[in-house]
mmCIF file of C-alpha atoms and ligand atoms in Angstrom:
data_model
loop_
_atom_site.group_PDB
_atom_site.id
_atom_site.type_symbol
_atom_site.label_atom_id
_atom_site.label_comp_id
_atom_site.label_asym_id
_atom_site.label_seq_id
_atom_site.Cartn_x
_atom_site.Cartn_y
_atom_site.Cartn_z
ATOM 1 C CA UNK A 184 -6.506 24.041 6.560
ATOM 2 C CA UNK A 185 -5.060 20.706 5.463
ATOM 3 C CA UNK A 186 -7.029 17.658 5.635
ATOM 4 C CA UNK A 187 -5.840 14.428 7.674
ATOM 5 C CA UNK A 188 -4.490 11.601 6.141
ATOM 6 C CA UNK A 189 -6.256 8.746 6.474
ATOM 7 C CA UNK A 190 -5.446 7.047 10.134
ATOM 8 C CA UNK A 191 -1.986 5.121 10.135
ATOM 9 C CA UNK A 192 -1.316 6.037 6.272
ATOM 10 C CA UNK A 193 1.358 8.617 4.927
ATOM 11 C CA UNK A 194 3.991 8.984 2.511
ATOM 12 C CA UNK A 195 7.269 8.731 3.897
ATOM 13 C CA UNK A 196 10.319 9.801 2.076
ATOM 14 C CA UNK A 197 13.530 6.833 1.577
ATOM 15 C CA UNK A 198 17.309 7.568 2.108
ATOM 16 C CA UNK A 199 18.899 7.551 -1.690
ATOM 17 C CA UNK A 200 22.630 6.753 -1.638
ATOM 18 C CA UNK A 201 23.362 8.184 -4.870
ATOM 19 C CA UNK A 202 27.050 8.238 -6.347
ATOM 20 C CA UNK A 203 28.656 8.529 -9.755
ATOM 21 C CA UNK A 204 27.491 5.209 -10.913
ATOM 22 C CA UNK A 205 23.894 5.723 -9.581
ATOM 23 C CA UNK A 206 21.494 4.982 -7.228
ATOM 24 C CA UNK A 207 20.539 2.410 -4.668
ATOM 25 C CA UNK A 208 18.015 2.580 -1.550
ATOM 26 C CA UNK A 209 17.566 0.111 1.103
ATOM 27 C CA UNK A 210 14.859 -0.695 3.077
ATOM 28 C CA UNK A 211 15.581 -2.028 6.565
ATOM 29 C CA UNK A 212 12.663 -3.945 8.928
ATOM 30 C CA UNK A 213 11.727 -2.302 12.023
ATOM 31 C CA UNK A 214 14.008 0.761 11.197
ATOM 32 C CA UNK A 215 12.894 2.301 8.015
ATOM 33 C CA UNK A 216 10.069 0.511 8.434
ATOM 34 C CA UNK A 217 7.644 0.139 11.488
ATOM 35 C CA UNK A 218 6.972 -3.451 11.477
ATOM 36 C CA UNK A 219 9.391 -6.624 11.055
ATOM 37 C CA UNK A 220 8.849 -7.407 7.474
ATOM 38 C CA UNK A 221 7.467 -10.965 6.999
ATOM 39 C CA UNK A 222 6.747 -10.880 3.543
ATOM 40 C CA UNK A 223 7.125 -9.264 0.200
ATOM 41 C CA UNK A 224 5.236 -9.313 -3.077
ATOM 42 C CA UNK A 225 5.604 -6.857 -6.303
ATOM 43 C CA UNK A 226 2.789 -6.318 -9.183
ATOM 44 C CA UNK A 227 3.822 -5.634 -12.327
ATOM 45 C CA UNK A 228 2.847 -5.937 -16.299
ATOM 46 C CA UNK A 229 -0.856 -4.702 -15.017
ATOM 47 C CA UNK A 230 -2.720 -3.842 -18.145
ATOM 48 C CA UNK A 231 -3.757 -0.614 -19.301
ATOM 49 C CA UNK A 232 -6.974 1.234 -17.242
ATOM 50 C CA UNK A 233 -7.247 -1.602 -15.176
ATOM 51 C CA UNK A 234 -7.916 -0.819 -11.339
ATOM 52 C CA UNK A 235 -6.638 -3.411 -8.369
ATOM 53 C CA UNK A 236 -7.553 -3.235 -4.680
ATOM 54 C CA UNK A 237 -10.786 -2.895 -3.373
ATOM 55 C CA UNK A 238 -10.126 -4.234 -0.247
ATOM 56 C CA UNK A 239 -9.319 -3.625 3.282
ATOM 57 C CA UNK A 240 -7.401 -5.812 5.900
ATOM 58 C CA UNK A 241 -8.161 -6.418 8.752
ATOM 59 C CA UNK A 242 -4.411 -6.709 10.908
ATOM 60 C CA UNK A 243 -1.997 -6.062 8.212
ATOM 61 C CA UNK A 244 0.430 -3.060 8.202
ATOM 62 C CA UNK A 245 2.070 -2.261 4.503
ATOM 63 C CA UNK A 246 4.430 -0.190 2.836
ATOM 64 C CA UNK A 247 4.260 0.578 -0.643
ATOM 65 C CA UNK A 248 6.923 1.904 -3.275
ATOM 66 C CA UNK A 249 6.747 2.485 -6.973
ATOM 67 C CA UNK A 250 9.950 1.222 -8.051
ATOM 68 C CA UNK A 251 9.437 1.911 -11.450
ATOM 69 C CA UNK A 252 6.557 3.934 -13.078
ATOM 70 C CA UNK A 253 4.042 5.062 -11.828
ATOM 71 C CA UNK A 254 0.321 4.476 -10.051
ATOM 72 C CA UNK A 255 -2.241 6.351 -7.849
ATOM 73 C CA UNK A 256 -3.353 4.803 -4.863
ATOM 74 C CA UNK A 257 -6.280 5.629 -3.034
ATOM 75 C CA UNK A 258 -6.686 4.999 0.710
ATOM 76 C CA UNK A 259 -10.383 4.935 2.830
ATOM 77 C CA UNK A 260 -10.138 4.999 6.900
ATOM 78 C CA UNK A 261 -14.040 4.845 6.322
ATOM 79 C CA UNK A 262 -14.372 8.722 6.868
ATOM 80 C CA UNK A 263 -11.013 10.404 4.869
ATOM 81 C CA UNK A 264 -10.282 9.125 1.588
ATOM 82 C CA UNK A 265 -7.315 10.440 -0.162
ATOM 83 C CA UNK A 266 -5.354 9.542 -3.186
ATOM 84 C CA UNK A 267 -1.582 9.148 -3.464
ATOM 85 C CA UNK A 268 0.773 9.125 -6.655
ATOM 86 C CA UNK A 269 3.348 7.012 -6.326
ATOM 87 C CA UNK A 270 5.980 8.322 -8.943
ATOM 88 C CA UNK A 271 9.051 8.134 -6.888
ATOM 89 C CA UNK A 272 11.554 4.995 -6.115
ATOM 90 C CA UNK A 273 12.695 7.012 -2.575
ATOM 91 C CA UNK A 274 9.018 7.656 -1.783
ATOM 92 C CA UNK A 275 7.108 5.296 -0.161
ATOM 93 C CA UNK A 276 3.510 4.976 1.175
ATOM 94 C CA UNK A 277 2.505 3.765 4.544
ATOM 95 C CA UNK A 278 -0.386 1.511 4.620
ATOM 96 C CA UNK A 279 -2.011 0.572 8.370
ATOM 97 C CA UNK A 280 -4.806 -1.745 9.210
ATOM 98 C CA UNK A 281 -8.766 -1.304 8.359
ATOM 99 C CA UNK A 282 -8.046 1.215 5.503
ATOM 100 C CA UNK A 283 -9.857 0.339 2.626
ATOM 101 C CA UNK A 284 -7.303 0.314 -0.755
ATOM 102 C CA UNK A 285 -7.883 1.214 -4.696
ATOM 103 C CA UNK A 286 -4.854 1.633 -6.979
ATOM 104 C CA UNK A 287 -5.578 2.774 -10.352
ATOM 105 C CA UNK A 288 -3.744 4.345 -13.592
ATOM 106 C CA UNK A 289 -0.687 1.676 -13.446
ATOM 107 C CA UNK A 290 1.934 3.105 -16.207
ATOM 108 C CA UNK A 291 2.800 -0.044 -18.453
ATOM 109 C CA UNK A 292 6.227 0.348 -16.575
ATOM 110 C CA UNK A 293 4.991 0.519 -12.627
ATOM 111 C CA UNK A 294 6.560 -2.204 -10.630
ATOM 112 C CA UNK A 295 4.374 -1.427 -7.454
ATOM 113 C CA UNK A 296 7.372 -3.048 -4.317
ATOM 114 C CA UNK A 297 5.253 -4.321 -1.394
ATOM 115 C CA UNK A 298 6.791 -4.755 2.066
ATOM 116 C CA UNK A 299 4.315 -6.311 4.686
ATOM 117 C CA UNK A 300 3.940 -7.279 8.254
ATOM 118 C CA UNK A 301 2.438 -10.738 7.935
ATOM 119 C CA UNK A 302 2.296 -13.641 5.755
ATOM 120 C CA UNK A 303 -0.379 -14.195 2.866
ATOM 121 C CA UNK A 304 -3.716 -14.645 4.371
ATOM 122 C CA UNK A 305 -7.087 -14.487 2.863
ATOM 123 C CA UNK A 306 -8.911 -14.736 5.940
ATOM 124 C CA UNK A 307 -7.304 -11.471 6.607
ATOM 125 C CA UNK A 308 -9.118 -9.518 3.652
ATOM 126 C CA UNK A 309 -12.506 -7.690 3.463
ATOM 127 C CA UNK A 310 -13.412 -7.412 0.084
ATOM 128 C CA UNK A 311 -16.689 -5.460 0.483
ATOM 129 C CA UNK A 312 -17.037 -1.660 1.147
ATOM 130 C CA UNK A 313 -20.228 -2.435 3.024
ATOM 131 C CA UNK A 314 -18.606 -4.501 5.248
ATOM 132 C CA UNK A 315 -15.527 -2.603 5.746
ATOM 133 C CA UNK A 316 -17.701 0.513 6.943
ATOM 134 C CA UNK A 317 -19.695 -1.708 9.319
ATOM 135 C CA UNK A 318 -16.093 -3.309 10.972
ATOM 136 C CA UNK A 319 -15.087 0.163 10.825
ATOM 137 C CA UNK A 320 -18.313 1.637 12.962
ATOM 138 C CA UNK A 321 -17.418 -1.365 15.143
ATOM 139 C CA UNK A 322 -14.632 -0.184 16.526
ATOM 140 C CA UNK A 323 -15.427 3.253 17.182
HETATM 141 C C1 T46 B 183 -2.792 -5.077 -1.207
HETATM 142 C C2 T46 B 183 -2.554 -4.480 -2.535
HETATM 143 C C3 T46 B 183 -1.663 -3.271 -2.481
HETATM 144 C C4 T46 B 183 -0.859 -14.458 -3.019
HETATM 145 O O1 T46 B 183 -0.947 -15.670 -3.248
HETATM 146 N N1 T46 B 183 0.060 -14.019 -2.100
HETATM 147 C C5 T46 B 183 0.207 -12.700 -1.820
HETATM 148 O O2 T46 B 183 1.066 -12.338 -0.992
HETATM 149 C C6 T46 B 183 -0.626 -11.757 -2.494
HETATM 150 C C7 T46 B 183 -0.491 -10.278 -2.189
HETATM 151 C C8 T46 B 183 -1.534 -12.220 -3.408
HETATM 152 N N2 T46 B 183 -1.640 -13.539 -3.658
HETATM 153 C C9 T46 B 183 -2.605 -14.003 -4.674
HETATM 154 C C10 T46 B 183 -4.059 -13.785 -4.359
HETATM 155 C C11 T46 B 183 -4.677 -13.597 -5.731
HETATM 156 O O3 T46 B 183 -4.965 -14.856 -6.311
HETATM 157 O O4 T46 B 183 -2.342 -13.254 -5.873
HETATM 158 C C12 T46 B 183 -3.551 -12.963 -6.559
HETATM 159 C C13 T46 B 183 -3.726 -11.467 -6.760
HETATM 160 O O5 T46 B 183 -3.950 -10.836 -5.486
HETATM 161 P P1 T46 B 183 -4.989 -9.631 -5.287
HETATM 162 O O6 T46 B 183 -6.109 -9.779 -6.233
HETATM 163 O O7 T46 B 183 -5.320 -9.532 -3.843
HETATM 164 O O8 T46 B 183 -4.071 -8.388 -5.750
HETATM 165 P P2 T46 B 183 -4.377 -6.845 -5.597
HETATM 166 O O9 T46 B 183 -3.417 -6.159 -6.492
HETATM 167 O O10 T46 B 183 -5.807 -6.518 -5.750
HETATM 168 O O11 T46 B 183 -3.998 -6.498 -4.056
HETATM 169 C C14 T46 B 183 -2.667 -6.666 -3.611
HETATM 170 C C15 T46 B 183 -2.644 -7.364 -2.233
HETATM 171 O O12 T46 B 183 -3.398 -8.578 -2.288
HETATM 172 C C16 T46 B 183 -3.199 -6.497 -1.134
HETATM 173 O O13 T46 B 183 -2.864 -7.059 0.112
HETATM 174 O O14 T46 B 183 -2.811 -4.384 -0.207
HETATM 175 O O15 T46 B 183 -2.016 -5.404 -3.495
#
């Protein structure tokens, strides 16, 4: 039997248009993606064994792509956790609201691509797992 992702998260594969000179993929708000985009943010150059993450939002859908590289993210609903490798430029991960986030074993070449559904805000971030498992219980 195959466990459930954790709620609102998924991998979700990306259209390649390939031809003889190569390859190019485009991400369109909305269509390919299920939430006008209102902001986007990459990390790169993140040094070797060191972990980012460890967070949760509270109203903020994302949708992540290794571009380049490579990285394993794994996502918390507060009762499934499961990890994703991200390895693939057409493959992209689905991030949704109140799912606690840890992305570890960057490659020195991983350009993690965010797209997200709302603007920078740090109001907007629970940074302790404590917490996040209490807001969690909350809504339940
Ligand atoms: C997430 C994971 C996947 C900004 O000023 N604007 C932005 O849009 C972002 C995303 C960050 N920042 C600032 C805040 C910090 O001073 O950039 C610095 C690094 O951000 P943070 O430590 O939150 O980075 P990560 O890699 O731990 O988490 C990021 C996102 O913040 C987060 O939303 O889901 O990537």
């Amino acid at each position: 039997m195959s466990v459930p992702a954790p709620r609102g998260c998924g991998l979700r594969t990306l259209d390649l248009k390939g031809d003889e000179r190569g390859s190019l993929i485009s991400i369109e708000g909305s269509r390919d993606v299920p939430f006008p985009i209102q902001r986007v943010y990459y990390i790169f150059g993140t040094q070797l064994n060191v972990s980012r993450g460890f967070h949760a939002h509270v109203d903020l859908t994302q949708l992540a792509v290794c571009v380049s590289g490579s990285c394993v993210m794994a996502l918390d609903d507060g009762s499934v956790r499961q990890e994703f490798t991200l390895d693939r430029p057409d493959t992209a991960l689905l991030i949704g609201p109140m799912i606690w986030r840890e992305m570890h074993q960057f490659s020195p070449d991983c350009v993690l691509l965010v797209l997200a559904s709302r603007w920078y805000d740090e109001a907007d971030y629970i940074r302790n797992y404590e917490d996040f498992k209490d807001k969690v219980a909350a809504l339940r």
